[in-house]
XYZ file of C-alpha atoms in Angstrom:
508
model
C 91.067 -21.923 68.633
C 94.021 -24.090 69.507
C 94.242 -27.501 70.660
C 94.352 -27.418 74.595
C 95.216 -31.137 75.432
C 98.480 -29.725 76.791
C 99.672 -25.917 77.679
C 102.103 -24.351 75.520
C 104.481 -21.879 76.465
C 102.486 -19.351 74.462
C 99.097 -19.488 75.749
C 69.003 -27.805 58.703
C 69.178 -30.924 60.785
C 68.758 -30.511 64.730
C 68.837 -32.757 67.618
C 66.526 -32.980 70.512
C 68.068 -32.596 73.843
C 66.837 -32.930 77.168
C 67.892 -33.489 80.454
C 65.377 -34.781 83.576
C 66.366 -33.336 86.627
C 67.036 -34.641 89.794
C 66.148 -35.847 93.117
C 68.444 -38.026 95.073
C 70.044 -36.217 97.525
C 73.047 -37.164 99.558
C 75.467 -35.119 102.019
C 79.212 -34.608 100.428
C 80.760 -32.266 102.635
C 79.081 -29.196 104.902
C 78.862 -26.828 101.626
C 77.449 -29.208 99.344
C 74.650 -31.745 98.317
C 74.862 -34.347 95.569
C 72.402 -35.599 93.504
C 73.053 -38.454 91.454
C 71.924 -38.886 87.972
C 72.877 -41.448 85.308
C 73.453 -41.181 81.281
C 70.980 -43.328 79.249
C 72.786 -46.636 78.140
C 75.550 -46.499 80.435
C 74.161 -47.922 83.625
C 77.529 -48.586 85.110
C 77.807 -44.719 85.810
C 76.155 -42.304 87.824
C 76.622 -38.479 87.872
C 76.519 -36.390 90.602
C 75.002 -32.794 91.143
C 76.856 -30.737 93.664
C 74.803 -27.685 95.043
C 75.501 -25.422 97.769
C 72.439 -25.416 100.130
C 70.343 -22.022 100.114
C 69.481 -20.382 103.660
C 65.875 -20.082 104.717
C 63.718 -18.602 103.634
C 65.749 -18.404 100.418
C 65.861 -21.368 97.533
C 67.875 -22.212 94.566
C 66.589 -22.066 91.094
C 67.971 -24.469 88.449
C 66.433 -24.500 84.815
C 68.073 -27.528 82.802
C 70.791 -27.859 85.746
C 71.928 -24.252 84.712
C 71.128 -21.391 87.409
C 68.755 -18.718 86.555
C 70.003 -15.254 87.497
C 67.300 -13.457 89.625
C 67.249 -9.989 90.455
C 65.552 -10.735 93.665
C 66.183 -14.283 95.475
C 63.718 -16.659 95.374
C 62.294 -17.377 98.891
C 59.236 -19.450 100.511
C 56.453 -17.213 101.989
C 53.173 -19.307 103.469
C 54.936 -22.434 102.337
C 54.792 -21.199 98.571
C 58.196 -21.010 96.880
C 57.695 -17.321 95.216
C 60.104 -16.830 92.004
C 60.752 -13.318 89.478
C 58.198 -13.949 86.761
C 60.298 -11.970 84.434
C 63.577 -13.665 84.906
C 62.357 -17.248 84.883
C 59.897 -16.698 81.920
C 62.409 -15.206 79.861
C 64.821 -17.985 80.637
C 61.944 -20.117 79.417
C 61.282 -18.077 76.123
C 58.338 -16.118 76.997
C 58.258 -12.216 76.545
C 56.981 -10.505 79.539
C 55.255 -7.075 79.487
C 54.414 -4.564 82.648
C 51.418 -2.148 82.831
C 52.649 0.351 85.224
C 49.146 2.069 85.351
C 47.003 -0.904 86.404
C 50.189 -3.460 87.663
C 49.318 -6.048 85.297
C 51.939 -8.195 84.045
C 51.680 -9.973 80.833
C 53.141 -13.660 79.653
C 53.219 -14.357 76.511
C 54.815 -17.632 74.576
C 53.300 -18.745 71.339
C 49.715 -18.872 71.438
C 49.656 -18.276 75.069
C 48.900 -15.031 76.871
C 48.168 -14.726 80.372
C 47.583 -11.497 82.676
C 49.021 -11.636 86.280
C 47.532 -8.517 88.619
C 49.852 -7.415 91.290
C 47.753 -8.241 94.756
C 45.558 -10.944 93.068
C 45.752 -14.827 93.385
C 44.155 -15.090 89.778
C 45.504 -15.224 86.290
C 43.348 -14.130 83.237
C 43.841 -15.785 79.872
C 43.683 -14.236 76.344
C 40.607 -16.410 75.806
C 38.807 -15.158 79.005
C 39.629 -17.993 81.094
C 40.184 -17.220 85.097
C 42.797 -19.408 86.638
C 43.789 -19.718 90.536
C 47.138 -19.399 92.319
C 47.867 -20.225 95.825
C 49.694 -17.135 96.483
C 49.219 -13.382 95.267
C 51.656 -11.761 92.955
C 53.231 -9.222 94.865
C 55.967 -6.693 93.741
C 59.606 -6.666 95.880
C 62.023 -3.786 94.764
C 60.418 -3.351 91.598
C 60.347 -6.819 90.728
C 57.139 -9.291 90.091
C 56.886 -12.324 92.576
C 54.806 -15.269 91.497
C 54.416 -18.804 93.025
C 56.102 -21.132 91.373
C 53.312 -23.430 90.836
C 52.427 -20.827 87.653
C 55.182 -22.622 86.180
C 54.251 -26.058 87.078
C 50.662 -26.480 87.559
C 49.577 -23.848 85.014
C 52.212 -23.708 82.060
C 52.881 -27.258 82.633
C 56.987 -27.389 83.435
C 58.253 -30.215 85.190
C 59.319 -29.022 88.621
C 61.054 -30.764 91.328
C 61.850 -30.178 94.868
C 64.854 -30.812 96.937
C 64.514 -29.887 100.558
C 68.268 -31.003 101.536
C 69.742 -27.944 99.499
C 66.315 -26.154 99.160
C 66.797 -26.017 95.519
C 64.014 -25.865 92.711
C 64.750 -28.056 89.380
C 62.695 -27.136 86.350
C 62.750 -29.057 83.216
C 62.126 -27.321 80.061
C 60.294 -29.430 77.231
C 62.497 -30.820 74.214
C 63.340 -28.396 71.463
C 65.204 -28.957 68.406
C 68.674 -27.737 68.863
C 70.908 -27.050 65.769
C 74.541 -28.207 66.289
C 77.822 -27.379 64.522
C 81.511 -29.015 65.160
C 84.488 -27.961 64.397
C 86.714 -30.349 62.526
C 90.194 -29.340 63.256
C 93.642 -30.139 64.723
C 92.781 -33.902 64.924
C 95.117 -36.824 65.852
C 95.103 -40.308 66.521
C 94.209 -40.167 69.863
C 91.711 -37.233 69.176
C 90.581 -37.956 66.258
C 87.754 -35.499 64.176
C 86.324 -38.398 62.319
C 85.783 -40.898 64.607
C 83.749 -38.447 66.750
C 81.881 -37.429 63.897
C 81.644 -40.949 61.849
C 81.603 -43.038 64.508
C 84.467 -45.338 63.788
C 88.295 -45.129 62.636
C 89.341 -43.861 59.755
C 88.362 -44.185 56.710
C 85.171 -46.409 58.313
C 81.964 -44.807 59.510
C 79.401 -46.633 61.702
C 75.625 -46.040 62.415
C 74.179 -44.524 64.454
C 76.902 -41.405 64.509
C 77.302 -38.070 65.354
C 77.043 -36.847 61.796
C 73.227 -38.240 61.286
C 72.467 -35.256 64.126
C 74.638 -32.417 62.976
C 74.031 -29.323 60.525
C 77.078 -28.937 59.626
C 81.064 -28.735 60.390
C 83.658 -26.148 60.315
C 86.501 -27.511 58.772
C 89.728 -25.890 60.251
C 92.038 -26.471 57.253
C 93.268 -23.231 56.438
C 95.834 -20.639 57.798
C 96.774 -17.049 57.171
C 100.570 -16.396 57.167
C 102.166 -13.207 57.834
C 102.667 -12.625 54.379
C 98.510 -12.961 53.969
C 98.752 -15.920 51.972
C 96.720 -18.898 52.893
C 98.044 -22.223 53.328
C 96.604 -25.891 53.801
C 99.817 -27.495 54.294
C 101.332 -28.049 57.724
C 102.181 -25.018 59.476
C 102.738 -24.305 63.181
C 99.020 -23.708 64.365
C 98.055 -26.963 62.936
C 94.882 -25.889 61.061
C 95.946 -27.793 57.762
C 94.160 -30.231 55.803
C 94.236 -33.492 56.985
C 95.424 -36.660 54.895
C 92.166 -38.247 53.315
C 90.308 -35.079 53.476
C 88.667 -35.293 50.495
C 86.646 -38.445 52.184
C 85.809 -36.044 54.969
C 83.808 -34.019 52.587
C 82.223 -37.078 50.673
C 80.971 -38.544 54.010
C 79.591 -35.042 55.343
C 77.571 -35.280 51.881
C 76.709 -38.490 52.454
C 75.286 -37.580 55.873
C 73.655 -34.461 54.575
C 76.207 -32.433 56.867
C 77.493 -29.108 55.415
C 80.898 -28.046 55.163
C 82.343 -24.737 55.593
C 86.077 -23.855 55.247
C 87.210 -22.095 58.294
C 89.892 -19.616 57.735
C 92.330 -19.060 61.039
C 94.860 -16.297 61.936
C 95.903 -14.569 64.958
C 98.714 -12.354 66.282
C 101.244 -14.824 67.303
C 101.329 -16.992 63.890
C 99.671 -14.334 61.778
C 100.114 -10.717 62.698
C 96.563 -10.269 61.663
C 95.999 -6.609 62.583
C 99.325 -5.746 60.138
C 97.658 -7.573 57.241
C 94.149 -6.327 57.618
C 95.651 -2.775 57.821
C 97.478 -2.814 54.475
C 94.724 -2.332 51.732
C 96.691 -4.322 48.951
C 96.867 -7.246 51.437
C 93.660 -7.011 52.598
C 92.187 -7.473 49.305
C 94.324 -10.096 48.390
C 93.396 -12.235 51.644
C 89.574 -11.612 50.628
C 89.743 -13.123 46.583
C 92.458 -15.978 47.781
C 89.642 -17.154 50.297
C 86.600 -16.617 47.982
C 88.483 -18.665 45.472
C 89.673 -21.465 47.905
C 86.050 -21.627 49.191
C 84.360 -22.724 45.776
C 84.079 -26.328 46.531
C 82.448 -25.748 50.150
C 79.244 -24.886 51.344
C 80.408 -21.571 53.421
C 82.838 -19.939 54.729
C 83.874 -19.180 58.737
C 86.299 -16.320 58.949
C 88.236 -16.992 62.549
C 90.568 -14.054 63.005
C 91.197 -14.198 66.564
C 92.774 -11.437 68.825
C 91.737 -8.038 67.833
C 91.739 -5.498 69.658
C 93.574 -6.882 72.674
C 96.061 -3.823 72.434
C 93.547 -0.672 73.332
C 95.530 1.621 70.917
C 94.545 -0.442 68.230
C 91.055 -1.557 68.795
C 89.427 1.024 66.732
C 91.590 0.620 63.715
C 91.138 -3.191 64.002
C 87.561 -2.922 64.027
C 87.324 -0.743 60.862
C 89.815 -2.648 59.236
C 88.204 -5.991 59.899
C 84.802 -4.605 58.675
C 86.562 -3.587 55.387
C 87.825 -7.000 55.131
C 84.488 -8.568 55.659
C 82.849 -6.164 53.066
C 85.294 -7.295 50.257
C 84.917 -11.029 51.403
C 81.420 -10.700 51.261
C 80.860 -9.166 47.769
C 83.279 -11.657 46.375
C 81.480 -14.697 47.939
C 78.368 -13.465 46.554
C 75.699 -16.173 47.264
C 77.653 -18.320 49.342
C 77.044 -17.904 52.957
C 79.626 -16.653 55.561
C 80.014 -16.936 59.270
C 82.358 -14.922 61.433
C 83.824 -16.262 64.707
C 83.951 -13.739 67.563
C 85.456 -13.219 70.998
C 82.562 -11.990 73.277
C 82.057 -8.572 74.365
C 82.970 -9.350 78.039
C 86.786 -10.631 76.805
C 89.822 -8.477 76.666
C 88.992 -8.186 72.966
C 87.636 -5.254 71.925
C 88.518 -5.046 68.055
C 85.240 -6.710 66.709
C 82.463 -4.230 65.673
C 79.610 -6.971 66.704
C 76.865 -5.209 65.598
C 78.051 -4.501 62.246
C 79.296 -8.173 61.907
C 75.829 -9.442 62.837
C 74.328 -7.471 59.988
C 77.299 -8.369 57.296
C 77.467 -11.990 58.043
C 74.889 -14.819 57.946
C 75.542 -15.976 61.586
C 78.151 -15.383 64.369
C 79.984 -18.092 66.195
C 80.554 -16.611 69.849
C 83.427 -18.009 71.233
C 82.324 -17.811 75.041
C 84.713 -19.697 76.596
C 88.800 -19.128 77.396
C 87.744 -17.112 80.883
C 90.311 -19.156 83.019
C 92.869 -17.542 84.980
C 96.472 -18.877 84.689
C 97.063 -19.199 88.433
C 93.779 -19.159 89.795
C 91.640 -22.347 89.857
C 88.509 -21.540 87.437
C 86.665 -23.383 84.882
C 87.109 -22.078 80.838
C 83.177 -21.175 80.717
C 81.258 -20.598 84.006
C 77.606 -19.737 83.768
C 78.034 -15.885 84.898
C 80.519 -15.411 82.089
C 78.329 -17.380 79.565
C 75.313 -15.603 80.346
C 76.483 -11.929 80.250
C 78.597 -12.806 77.014
C 75.367 -14.039 75.159
C 72.908 -11.435 76.671
C 75.252 -8.699 75.637
C 75.531 -10.215 71.992
C 71.887 -10.932 71.245
C 71.297 -6.952 72.521
C 73.358 -6.012 69.205
C 72.681 -9.000 67.068
C 69.700 -11.155 65.680
C 69.631 -14.152 68.245
C 68.954 -16.624 65.106
C 72.186 -15.268 63.856
C 73.983 -16.496 66.875
C 75.570 -19.975 67.476
C 77.236 -20.390 70.880
C 80.517 -22.249 70.837
C 80.971 -24.684 73.581
C 84.196 -26.093 74.706
C 84.593 -29.839 74.738
C 87.489 -29.274 77.195
C 88.169 -28.716 80.857
C 90.926 -26.923 82.704
C 93.496 -28.765 85.499
C 94.896 -26.504 87.937
C 98.202 -27.933 90.203
C 99.093 -26.291 93.460
C 102.851 -27.237 94.382
C 103.951 -25.245 97.552
C 103.116 -21.237 96.981
C 102.855 -21.468 93.279
C 99.538 -22.424 91.811
C 99.399 -23.208 87.803
C 97.332 -23.824 84.865
C 98.620 -27.354 84.076
C 96.642 -28.791 81.057
C 93.292 -28.589 79.426
C 91.712 -32.055 79.420
C 89.119 -33.051 76.828
C 86.067 -34.338 77.408
C 86.611 -37.837 76.531
C 89.679 -37.932 79.163
C 87.448 -36.283 81.669
C 86.966 -39.856 83.480
C 90.205 -39.464 85.547
C 91.444 -42.935 87.498
C 93.192 -42.918 90.742
C 95.318 -45.526 92.232
C 95.330 -45.666 96.160
C 99.029 -45.391 96.492
C 99.208 -41.934 94.746
C 96.423 -40.209 96.000
C 96.303 -38.965 99.630
C 92.896 -36.895 99.853
C 89.766 -36.722 97.297
C 87.033 -34.862 97.275
C 84.125 -36.555 95.109
C 83.666 -35.305 91.461
C 80.313 -33.883 90.872
C 78.811 -31.234 88.292
C 78.676 -27.939 90.066
C 75.878 -25.716 87.670
C 77.446 -22.326 88.535
C 80.345 -23.891 86.680
C 78.272 -25.634 84.053
C 80.910 -28.314 84.113
C 82.400 -31.303 87.104
C 84.830 -30.259 89.623
C 87.251 -32.861 91.129
C 89.784 -32.323 93.855
C 92.684 -34.278 94.914
C 96.267 -34.127 96.350
C 99.051 -36.372 95.762
C 102.880 -36.141 95.977
C 102.932 -33.647 93.297
C 100.465 -31.325 95.296
C 97.199 -30.398 95.364
C 95.051 -30.520 91.929
C 91.678 -28.819 91.183
C 90.267 -29.981 88.033
C 86.995 -28.357 86.090
C 85.854 -31.070 83.524
C 83.710 -31.490 80.799
C 81.518 -34.877 79.939
C 78.315 -35.978 78.378
C 76.295 -34.143 81.156
C 77.876 -30.922 81.176
C 77.707 -30.530 77.277
C 74.106 -31.605 77.044
C 73.692 -28.572 79.654
C 75.244 -25.877 77.668
C 73.650 -27.067 74.299
C 70.465 -26.435 76.307
C 71.274 -22.988 76.734
C 70.914 -22.196 73.136
C 67.049 -22.655 74.035
C 67.231 -20.383 76.872
C 68.528 -17.475 74.874
C 66.418 -18.706 71.571
C 69.740 -18.216 69.605
C 70.407 -20.246 66.136
C 72.455 -23.207 67.654
C 75.682 -24.338 69.117
C 79.402 -25.520 67.777
C 81.311 -27.830 69.602
C 84.995 -27.102 69.997
C 86.182 -29.370 68.807
C 85.417 -33.013 67.243
C 87.758 -35.239 68.555
C 87.166 -34.046 72.323
C 83.663 -35.151 73.015
C 82.109 -38.484 74.631
C 80.469 -41.007 72.809
C 77.523 -40.231 74.859
C 77.290 -36.336 74.409
C 74.143 -36.647 72.777
C 72.488 -39.775 74.989
C 69.359 -38.188 77.102
C 70.355 -38.254 80.968
C 68.079 -39.569 83.544
C 67.786 -39.847 87.439
C 69.011 -42.621 89.545
C 65.845 -43.870 91.325
């Protein structure tokens, strides 16, 4: 986890998060429509939602401003929107069952249990009540489709319809989200302290983000090539900041847990070689266990394992052996492990075993951007796939989704397109002067990207930016509810906006 502001040569407490969705739609260009939203407490700024209109009879379905992957595209029949009950129900945290003999679907969530029979327009509840639907449930290529009104009128979810883009917006109820933050790689302009405690070091302000956070991962330790651990100045920047004891004291005062984080990779650490040597591996585990004594827990962040397919199996075995040894030395002290997702190029992680031995996993589901093709760092399809693959192997309540507080900016000059930088969320409000911008497409949040998209041209060439802000971070935080996972971790403190936890409301 590097500070991505510029490109280098080598590449217990919960917060209530809710987003009220939409609908004031105006056309932007033929392929998009735009909804205007406004963050609470900042009436000077509106937020645009860009959506590609669906073609009749089909409709778009969004849950908390993120797409819903459906095996059968939702459609309108006899004036009613039909949606797949399993895809939408599971996204809302329900358990869906199927009785193939009687062609009955069960929808269960908490104390609620519904029986939906194919071909009928009635629903039976667990307590014997019979409810009516405006359209019978039906099977389409093996998928049960039900009227959307099941979710709005019977289950009580807020549902809105936009005729301009043929889009359905569903808002789930507020639920607590456990939030962690990475306290690492800070600087004067991107201060982790300021993001966490609300003021310049060494001062604090209330309210501040620390009041809503479960804990921080203090990225202050780096594993060197010889297997030793340093907290002093080093090429990666993972080192103790000046005044670090104040961070721990203030965190304790705000009831925020502090985990010491240990970073290693191939470029700076040759971590595969260290893990392969039994003596070095054992000494590293012992050193970490000693350094961790003054912290609430440990986060191991050894990146890049298994990039070489020929070493993936050995990396996996050696990392498991290291975690075994470290876990024994730590005793009751919690141990978390940061891992690349299963849909990444890094295959040196035994996710199932790590999920058993670790107290939790931090899933780094970002970094999917291409170096020469304009792409967001964490689009919905990749994040959705990564989390679903992970919770097939690991208890969802052990999975923390790491979310990026930075975007990607591409420049095309002539026939060359390249990744120019990764702008932090707090720098996402890009300003233009008329004399340098020749053409610009309006900024807007794109659900499929889980972030904002902005495009402009100037004398340097064409610029395409995928930008994070308070809205996109809220959408990402809300994904934790969809998957039923432990929580989310923001990479990193120092990058986020002041309004990151403020609710978002429709501009009426």
